[in-house]
Amino acid sequence: MKPIYLDYAATTPVDPRVAAAMAPYLTERFGNASSVHSFGQEAREAVERARAQIAAALGAAPDEVVFTSGATEADNFALFGVAEALRERGRHVVVSAVEHHAVLEPAHVLAARGFEVTVLPVDGAGRVDPDAVRRALRPDTILVSVMHANNEIGTIQPVAEIGRLTRERGVCFHCDAAQTFGLLPIDVDALGVDLLALSAHKRYGPKGVGALYIRRGTPLVRFLHGGSQERNRRAGTLNVPAIVGFGEAVRIALAEREAEVARLRRLRDRLIAGLLALEGARLNGHPTERLPGNVNVSFRGADSESLLLALDLQGIAASSGSACTAGSLEPSHVLSAIGLAPEEAAGTLRFSLGRWTGEAEVDRVLEVMPAVLATVRGAFVA
């Protein structure tokens, strides 16, 4: 039986159309985009086409998009860049408790450097209360960072409401949109964000490339030093094939988004309903305001590692949460933040559906889960 991949939130396969668009820039169109000769100019034109595609998808200007090695670098760039640029104005930063580690770890570093970091709690569905953001803002607050949607439980945050608050107070607002870009509509003006982190490999593009949207006028000190690439904002030779792939992945995603989102929601709801019919199952995350392909369920009396191994033996690939913390013995910080006890969090699975998920894959999961649960619970009790 063909293996079933249900871990699209961790990474996605490169769409064959994306790979075809990238191929020429790995061989005959190999020029350095900073070179002045025809090889370089051909590469530069390809980069700028991709930049324009990504900017248009955001409702932004092309010169507001800076290419990075991925969303992790973009998040780091945003936090450290704003902190360094505005450290004389204030040293207070606000983040949510369910941010990706690419935001939480830089926040911890800033705290060690003398900044004060306020960590906002979330409700039982994983959502940040905009009023909590309003109460956290102070005269010395220089940055708020709240993600668009959570990578583990799929909850979509009220980003536009938070953006209105930060704009009223003149505070920089950063948002990690790695899980939503190309899947949910994003307009940077409607959301009120000043900085937005993006990733290609979450939307059927290549790994190793992402971008940071930087609103014109946003104070930001460069993160990498070296050459003057990206209008002197991010040093390093541009990864032309990957950038081309990123642009093509975005083009395809936007063209197919409406149909894909409707299909994913239908499959997601079918899988959720089937899993919740099993004894001791509970859904994590918001019941409706969640990513179209995200299913996060905890099973009482089981442990995630054993469930994942048992599913893998059935040819089904899932996860217990963020791929960045795989192998950790600590409970997920996201599940802890929404109030799950360690024993509840211990039996959590995340199924994330994608472009090549169909009804047969969902039906297969529902077919094997009762036996998988019974086996794991039996071993867990013993």
mmCIF file of C-alpha atoms in Angstrom, residues 60-318:
data_model
loop_
_atom_site.group_PDB
_atom_site.id
_atom_site.type_symbol
_atom_site.label_atom_id
_atom_site.label_comp_id
_atom_site.label_asym_id
_atom_site.label_seq_id
_atom_site.Cartn_x
_atom_site.Cartn_y
_atom_site.Cartn_z
ATOM 1 C CA ALA A 60 2.564 45.044 -0.690
ATOM 2 C CA ALA A 61 5.142 46.806 -2.829
ATOM 3 C CA PRO A 62 7.988 44.651 -4.224
ATOM 4 C CA ASP A 63 10.636 46.686 -2.403
ATOM 5 C CA GLU A 64 8.983 45.713 0.912
ATOM 6 C CA VAL A 65 9.862 42.016 0.398
ATOM 7 C CA VAL A 66 13.311 40.822 1.517
ATOM 8 C CA PHE A 67 14.341 37.244 0.751
ATOM 9 C CA THR A 68 15.741 35.128 3.588
ATOM 10 C CA SER A 69 16.755 31.507 4.163
ATOM 11 C CA GLY A 70 13.326 30.777 5.645
ATOM 12 C CA ALA A 71 10.761 31.900 8.189
ATOM 13 C CA THR A 72 13.117 31.252 11.124
ATOM 14 C CA GLU A 73 15.599 33.779 9.806
ATOM 15 C CA ALA A 74 12.758 36.185 9.011
ATOM 16 C CA ASP A 75 11.437 35.931 12.584
ATOM 17 C CA ASN A 76 14.909 36.479 14.018
ATOM 18 C CA PHE A 77 15.476 39.395 11.646
ATOM 19 C CA ALA A 78 12.236 41.028 12.798
ATOM 20 C CA LEU A 79 12.781 40.671 16.546
ATOM 21 C CA PHE A 80 16.472 41.479 16.713
ATOM 22 C CA GLY A 81 16.225 44.123 14.009
ATOM 23 C CA VAL A 82 13.482 46.114 15.736
ATOM 24 C CA ALA A 83 15.027 45.671 19.186
ATOM 25 C CA GLU A 84 18.356 47.048 17.998
ATOM 26 C CA ALA A 85 16.770 49.891 16.055
ATOM 27 C CA LEU A 86 14.506 51.048 18.904
ATOM 28 C CA ARG A 87 16.447 50.094 22.034
ATOM 29 C CA GLU A 88 16.857 53.758 23.008
ATOM 30 C CA ARG A 89 13.093 54.336 22.741
ATOM 31 C CA GLY A 90 12.079 51.330 24.809
ATOM 32 C CA ARG A 91 12.966 47.772 25.758
ATOM 33 C CA HIS A 92 9.600 46.105 26.158
ATOM 34 C CA VAL A 93 8.529 43.314 23.797
ATOM 35 C CA VAL A 94 5.211 41.419 23.771
ATOM 36 C CA VAL A 95 4.808 37.869 22.370
ATOM 37 C CA SER A 96 2.124 35.223 22.698
ATOM 38 C CA ALA A 97 2.606 32.010 24.651
ATOM 39 C CA VAL A 98 1.948 29.868 21.555
ATOM 40 C CA GLU A 99 4.500 31.392 19.198
ATOM 41 C CA HIS A 100 6.850 29.198 17.217
ATOM 42 C CA HIS A 101 10.276 28.720 18.793
ATOM 43 C CA ALA A 102 11.670 30.930 16.012
ATOM 44 C CA VAL A 103 9.994 33.803 17.887
ATOM 45 C CA LEU A 104 10.166 32.567 21.488
ATOM 46 C CA GLU A 105 13.893 31.814 21.426
ATOM 47 C CA PRO A 106 14.886 35.275 20.118
ATOM 48 C CA ALA A 107 12.574 36.731 22.772
ATOM 49 C CA HIS A 108 14.459 34.765 25.431
ATOM 50 C CA VAL A 109 17.750 36.079 24.060
ATOM 51 C CA LEU A 110 16.423 39.631 24.181
ATOM 52 C CA ALA A 111 15.377 39.090 27.807
ATOM 53 C CA ALA A 112 18.931 37.982 28.593
ATOM 54 C CA ARG A 113 20.179 41.190 26.972
ATOM 55 C CA GLY A 114 18.128 43.417 29.252
ATOM 56 C CA PHE A 115 14.816 43.676 27.419
ATOM 57 C CA GLU A 116 11.573 42.963 29.256
ATOM 58 C CA VAL A 117 9.377 40.371 27.551
ATOM 59 C CA THR A 118 5.668 39.999 28.297
ATOM 60 C CA VAL A 119 4.238 36.615 27.308
ATOM 61 C CA LEU A 120 0.518 36.818 26.580
ATOM 62 C CA PRO A 121 -1.675 33.892 27.689
ATOM 63 C CA VAL A 122 -4.197 32.278 25.359
ATOM 64 C CA ASP A 123 -7.635 30.819 25.982
ATOM 65 C CA GLY A 124 -8.489 27.132 25.880
ATOM 66 C CA ALA A 125 -8.733 27.259 22.091
ATOM 67 C CA GLY A 126 -5.311 28.867 21.783
ATOM 68 C CA ARG A 127 -6.458 32.385 20.859
ATOM 69 C CA VAL A 128 -4.943 35.625 22.084
ATOM 70 C CA ASP A 129 -7.427 38.121 23.499
ATOM 71 C CA PRO A 130 -6.870 41.527 21.814
ATOM 72 C CA ASP A 131 -7.776 43.156 25.132
ATOM 73 C CA ALA A 132 -4.812 41.350 26.692
ATOM 74 C CA VAL A 133 -2.603 42.943 24.045
ATOM 75 C CA ARG A 134 -4.086 46.363 24.795
ATOM 76 C CA ARG A 135 -3.430 45.922 28.518
ATOM 77 C CA ALA A 136 0.139 44.793 27.866
ATOM 78 C CA LEU A 137 1.083 47.844 25.777
ATOM 79 C CA ARG A 138 3.206 50.417 27.601
ATOM 80 C CA PRO A 139 4.971 53.641 26.641
ATOM 81 C CA ASP A 140 8.209 51.664 26.290
ATOM 82 C CA THR A 141 6.704 48.831 24.184
ATOM 83 C CA ILE A 142 8.548 48.627 20.870
ATOM 84 C CA LEU A 143 7.295 45.358 19.374
ATOM 85 C CA VAL A 144 4.371 42.924 19.482
ATOM 86 C CA SER A 145 4.673 39.494 17.846
ATOM 87 C CA VAL A 146 1.604 37.294 17.371
ATOM 88 C CA MET A 147 1.466 34.561 14.726
ATOM 89 C CA HIS A 148 -1.268 34.355 12.096
ATOM 90 C CA ALA A 149 -2.123 30.708 12.808
ATOM 91 C CA ASN A 150 -0.575 28.165 15.119
ATOM 92 C CA ASN A 151 1.470 25.403 13.544
ATOM 93 C CA GLU A 152 0.451 22.776 16.131
ATOM 94 C CA ILE A 153 -3.240 23.262 16.870
ATOM 95 C CA GLY A 154 -4.151 25.323 13.812
ATOM 96 C CA THR A 155 -5.887 28.171 15.664
ATOM 97 C CA ILE A 156 -6.144 31.388 13.656
ATOM 98 C CA GLN A 157 -5.404 34.528 15.659
ATOM 99 C CA PRO A 158 -7.368 37.825 15.535
ATOM 100 C CA VAL A 159 -4.434 39.532 13.854
ATOM 101 C CA ALA A 160 -6.387 42.430 12.331
ATOM 102 C CA GLU A 161 -7.799 43.410 15.730
ATOM 103 C CA ILE A 162 -4.329 43.299 17.263
ATOM 104 C CA GLY A 163 -2.959 45.287 14.331
ATOM 105 C CA ARG A 164 -5.452 48.084 14.935
ATOM 106 C CA LEU A 165 -4.294 48.344 18.545
ATOM 107 C CA THR A 166 -0.591 48.461 17.716
ATOM 108 C CA ARG A 167 -1.150 51.000 14.953
ATOM 109 C CA GLU A 168 -3.086 53.277 17.316
ATOM 110 C CA ARG A 169 -0.174 53.151 19.773
ATOM 111 C CA GLY A 170 2.595 53.418 17.197
ATOM 112 C CA VAL A 171 4.071 50.008 18.119
ATOM 113 C CA CYS A 172 5.712 47.734 15.554
ATOM 114 C CA PHE A 173 3.694 44.578 14.888
ATOM 115 C CA HIS A 174 5.339 41.374 13.659
ATOM 116 C CA CYS A 175 3.428 38.300 12.537
ATOM 117 C CA ASP A 176 4.668 34.829 11.599
ATOM 118 C CA ALA A 177 2.577 33.735 8.612
ATOM 119 C CA ALA A 178 4.530 30.615 7.661
ATOM 120 C CA GLN A 179 1.454 28.399 8.008
ATOM 121 C CA THR A 180 -1.024 30.705 6.275
ATOM 122 C CA PHE A 181 0.706 32.424 3.363
ATOM 123 C CA GLY A 182 -0.786 31.121 0.138
ATOM 124 C CA LEU A 183 -3.562 29.343 2.024
ATOM 125 C CA LEU A 184 -5.496 32.146 3.751
ATOM 126 C CA PRO A 185 -6.044 35.613 2.260
ATOM 127 C CA ILE A 186 -3.399 38.027 3.527
ATOM 128 C CA ASP A 187 -3.457 41.785 3.050
ATOM 129 C CA VAL A 188 -0.784 43.518 5.097
ATOM 130 C CA ASP A 189 -2.748 46.758 5.307
ATOM 131 C CA ALA A 190 -5.958 45.029 6.408
ATOM 132 C CA LEU A 191 -4.016 43.058 9.030
ATOM 133 C CA GLY A 192 -2.111 46.116 10.217
ATOM 134 C CA VAL A 193 1.245 44.305 10.296
ATOM 135 C CA ASP A 194 4.618 45.983 9.882
ATOM 136 C CA LEU A 195 6.630 42.766 9.575
ATOM 137 C CA LEU A 196 5.479 39.402 8.227
ATOM 138 C CA ALA A 197 7.553 36.196 8.078
ATOM 139 C CA LEU A 198 7.004 33.813 5.146
ATOM 140 C CA SER A 199 8.227 30.366 4.120
ATOM 141 C CA ALA A 200 8.262 28.534 0.768
ATOM 142 C CA HIS A 201 8.431 24.927 1.912
ATOM 143 C CA LYS A 202 5.097 25.087 3.735
ATOM 144 C CA ARG A 203 3.364 25.826 0.417
ATOM 145 C CA TYR A 204 4.897 23.278 -2.010
ATOM 146 C CA GLY A 205 8.033 25.312 -2.684
ATOM 147 C CA PRO A 206 11.660 24.444 -1.891
ATOM 148 C CA LYS A 207 13.259 24.417 1.532
ATOM 149 C CA GLY A 208 15.854 27.018 2.410
ATOM 150 C CA VAL A 209 14.025 30.129 1.214
ATOM 151 C CA GLY A 210 11.569 32.504 2.826
ATOM 152 C CA ALA A 211 10.959 36.222 3.062
ATOM 153 C CA LEU A 212 10.304 39.051 5.463
ATOM 154 C CA TYR A 213 7.792 41.696 4.536
ATOM 155 C CA ILE A 214 9.033 45.029 5.916
ATOM 156 C CA ARG A 215 6.579 47.920 5.737
ATOM 157 C CA ARG A 216 8.211 51.075 4.391
ATOM 158 C CA GLY A 217 9.442 53.206 7.259
ATOM 159 C CA THR A 218 9.671 50.367 9.772
ATOM 160 C CA PRO A 219 12.832 50.837 11.873
ATOM 161 C CA LEU A 220 14.988 47.757 11.422
ATOM 162 C CA VAL A 221 18.705 47.106 11.796
ATOM 163 C CA ARG A 222 20.088 44.564 9.351
ATOM 164 C CA PHE A 223 20.543 41.068 10.721
ATOM 165 C CA LEU A 224 23.266 39.654 8.436
ATOM 166 C CA HIS A 225 26.359 41.633 7.480
ATOM 167 C CA GLY A 226 28.454 41.285 4.370
ATOM 168 C CA GLY A 227 27.439 42.349 0.887
ATOM 169 C CA SER A 228 24.835 44.927 -0.069
ATOM 170 C CA GLN A 229 22.241 42.524 -1.425
ATOM 171 C CA GLU A 230 18.519 43.138 -0.889
ATOM 172 C CA ARG A 231 18.973 46.929 -0.902
ATOM 173 C CA ASN A 232 21.572 46.570 1.829
ATOM 174 C CA ARG A 233 19.097 44.914 4.204
ATOM 175 C CA ARG A 234 20.198 41.269 4.033
ATOM 176 C CA ALA A 235 23.676 40.180 2.994
ATOM 177 C CA GLY A 236 24.332 36.965 1.065
ATOM 178 C CA THR A 237 24.238 35.658 -2.490
ATOM 179 C CA LEU A 238 20.621 35.258 -3.540
ATOM 180 C CA ASN A 239 19.401 31.669 -3.887
ATOM 181 C CA VAL A 240 17.974 32.236 -7.360
ATOM 182 C CA PRO A 241 16.525 28.750 -8.069
ATOM 183 C CA ALA A 242 14.781 28.642 -4.681
ATOM 184 C CA ILE A 243 13.458 32.196 -5.042
ATOM 185 C CA VAL A 244 12.068 31.347 -8.480
ATOM 186 C CA GLY A 245 10.439 28.274 -6.950
ATOM 187 C CA PHE A 246 8.983 30.369 -4.142
ATOM 188 C CA GLY A 247 7.381 32.741 -6.636
ATOM 189 C CA GLU A 248 5.934 29.908 -8.712
ATOM 190 C CA ALA A 249 4.620 28.151 -5.587
ATOM 191 C CA VAL A 250 2.821 31.342 -4.583
ATOM 192 C CA ARG A 251 1.377 31.777 -8.079
ATOM 193 C CA ILE A 252 -0.048 28.245 -8.046
ATOM 194 C CA ALA A 253 -1.330 28.558 -4.479
ATOM 195 C CA LEU A 254 -3.277 31.725 -5.233
ATOM 196 C CA ALA A 255 -4.738 30.315 -8.444
ATOM 197 C CA GLU A 256 -5.976 27.172 -6.694
ATOM 198 C CA ARG A 257 -6.619 28.490 -3.186
ATOM 199 C CA GLU A 258 -10.395 28.692 -3.147
ATOM 200 C CA ALA A 259 -10.926 25.123 -4.343
ATOM 201 C CA GLU A 260 -8.104 23.727 -2.212
ATOM 202 C CA VAL A 261 -9.315 25.376 0.991
ATOM 203 C CA ALA A 262 -12.871 24.095 0.473
ATOM 204 C CA ARG A 263 -11.593 20.563 -0.169
ATOM 205 C CA LEU A 264 -9.248 20.598 2.830
ATOM 206 C CA ARG A 265 -11.967 21.858 5.164
ATOM 207 C CA ARG A 266 -14.272 19.072 4.073
ATOM 208 C CA LEU A 267 -11.614 16.414 4.631
ATOM 209 C CA ARG A 268 -10.517 18.012 7.930
ATOM 210 C CA ASP A 269 -14.031 18.010 9.335
ATOM 211 C CA ARG A 270 -14.575 14.425 8.228
ATOM 212 C CA LEU A 271 -11.388 13.309 9.959
ATOM 213 C CA ILE A 272 -12.164 15.279 13.124
ATOM 214 C CA ALA A 273 -15.651 13.795 13.360
ATOM 215 C CA GLY A 274 -14.310 10.271 12.955
ATOM 216 C CA LEU A 275 -11.526 10.676 15.500
ATOM 217 C CA LEU A 276 -13.773 12.314 18.101
ATOM 218 C CA ALA A 277 -16.068 9.301 17.892
ATOM 219 C CA LEU A 278 -13.264 7.256 19.462
ATOM 220 C CA GLU A 279 -13.230 6.852 23.222
ATOM 221 C CA GLY A 280 -11.197 9.403 25.167
ATOM 222 C CA ALA A 281 -10.555 11.765 22.231
ATOM 223 C CA ARG A 282 -10.595 15.559 22.459
ATOM 224 C CA LEU A 283 -9.991 18.214 19.826
ATOM 225 C CA ASN A 284 -7.306 20.823 20.469
ATOM 226 C CA GLY A 285 -7.544 24.291 18.991
ATOM 227 C CA HIS A 286 -10.467 26.406 17.884
ATOM 228 C CA PRO A 287 -13.357 24.343 16.454
ATOM 229 C CA THR A 288 -13.914 26.656 13.466
ATOM 230 C CA GLU A 289 -11.217 29.368 13.409
ATOM 231 C CA ARG A 290 -8.487 26.907 12.469
ATOM 232 C CA LEU A 291 -6.295 26.072 9.489
ATOM 233 C CA PRO A 292 -8.211 24.195 6.765
ATOM 234 C CA GLY A 293 -5.981 21.118 6.953
ATOM 235 C CA ASN A 294 -5.183 20.958 10.671
ATOM 236 C CA VAL A 295 -6.459 18.155 12.933
ATOM 237 C CA ASN A 296 -4.979 18.040 16.443
ATOM 238 C CA VAL A 297 -6.492 15.461 18.799
ATOM 239 C CA SER A 298 -5.444 14.129 22.209
ATOM 240 C CA PHE A 299 -6.234 10.529 23.183
ATOM 241 C CA ARG A 300 -6.553 9.736 26.874
ATOM 242 C CA GLY A 301 -4.484 6.777 28.077
ATOM 243 C CA ALA A 302 -2.030 6.767 25.162
ATOM 244 C CA ASP A 303 1.356 8.291 24.359
ATOM 245 C CA SER A 304 2.208 10.142 21.170
ATOM 246 C CA GLU A 305 5.439 8.331 20.360
ATOM 247 C CA SER A 306 3.808 4.902 20.478
ATOM 248 C CA LEU A 307 0.859 6.145 18.419
ATOM 249 C CA LEU A 308 3.169 7.608 15.786
ATOM 250 C CA LEU A 309 5.225 4.414 15.576
ATOM 251 C CA ALA A 310 2.093 2.287 15.284
ATOM 252 C CA LEU A 311 0.721 4.548 12.552
ATOM 253 C CA ASP A 312 4.043 4.478 10.728
ATOM 254 C CA LEU A 313 3.874 0.685 10.688
ATOM 255 C CA GLN A 314 0.528 1.128 8.926
ATOM 256 C CA GLY A 315 2.180 3.423 6.373
ATOM 257 C CA ILE A 316 0.756 6.641 7.816
ATOM 258 C CA ALA A 317 3.006 9.610 8.621
ATOM 259 C CA ALA A 318 1.665 12.076 11.183
#
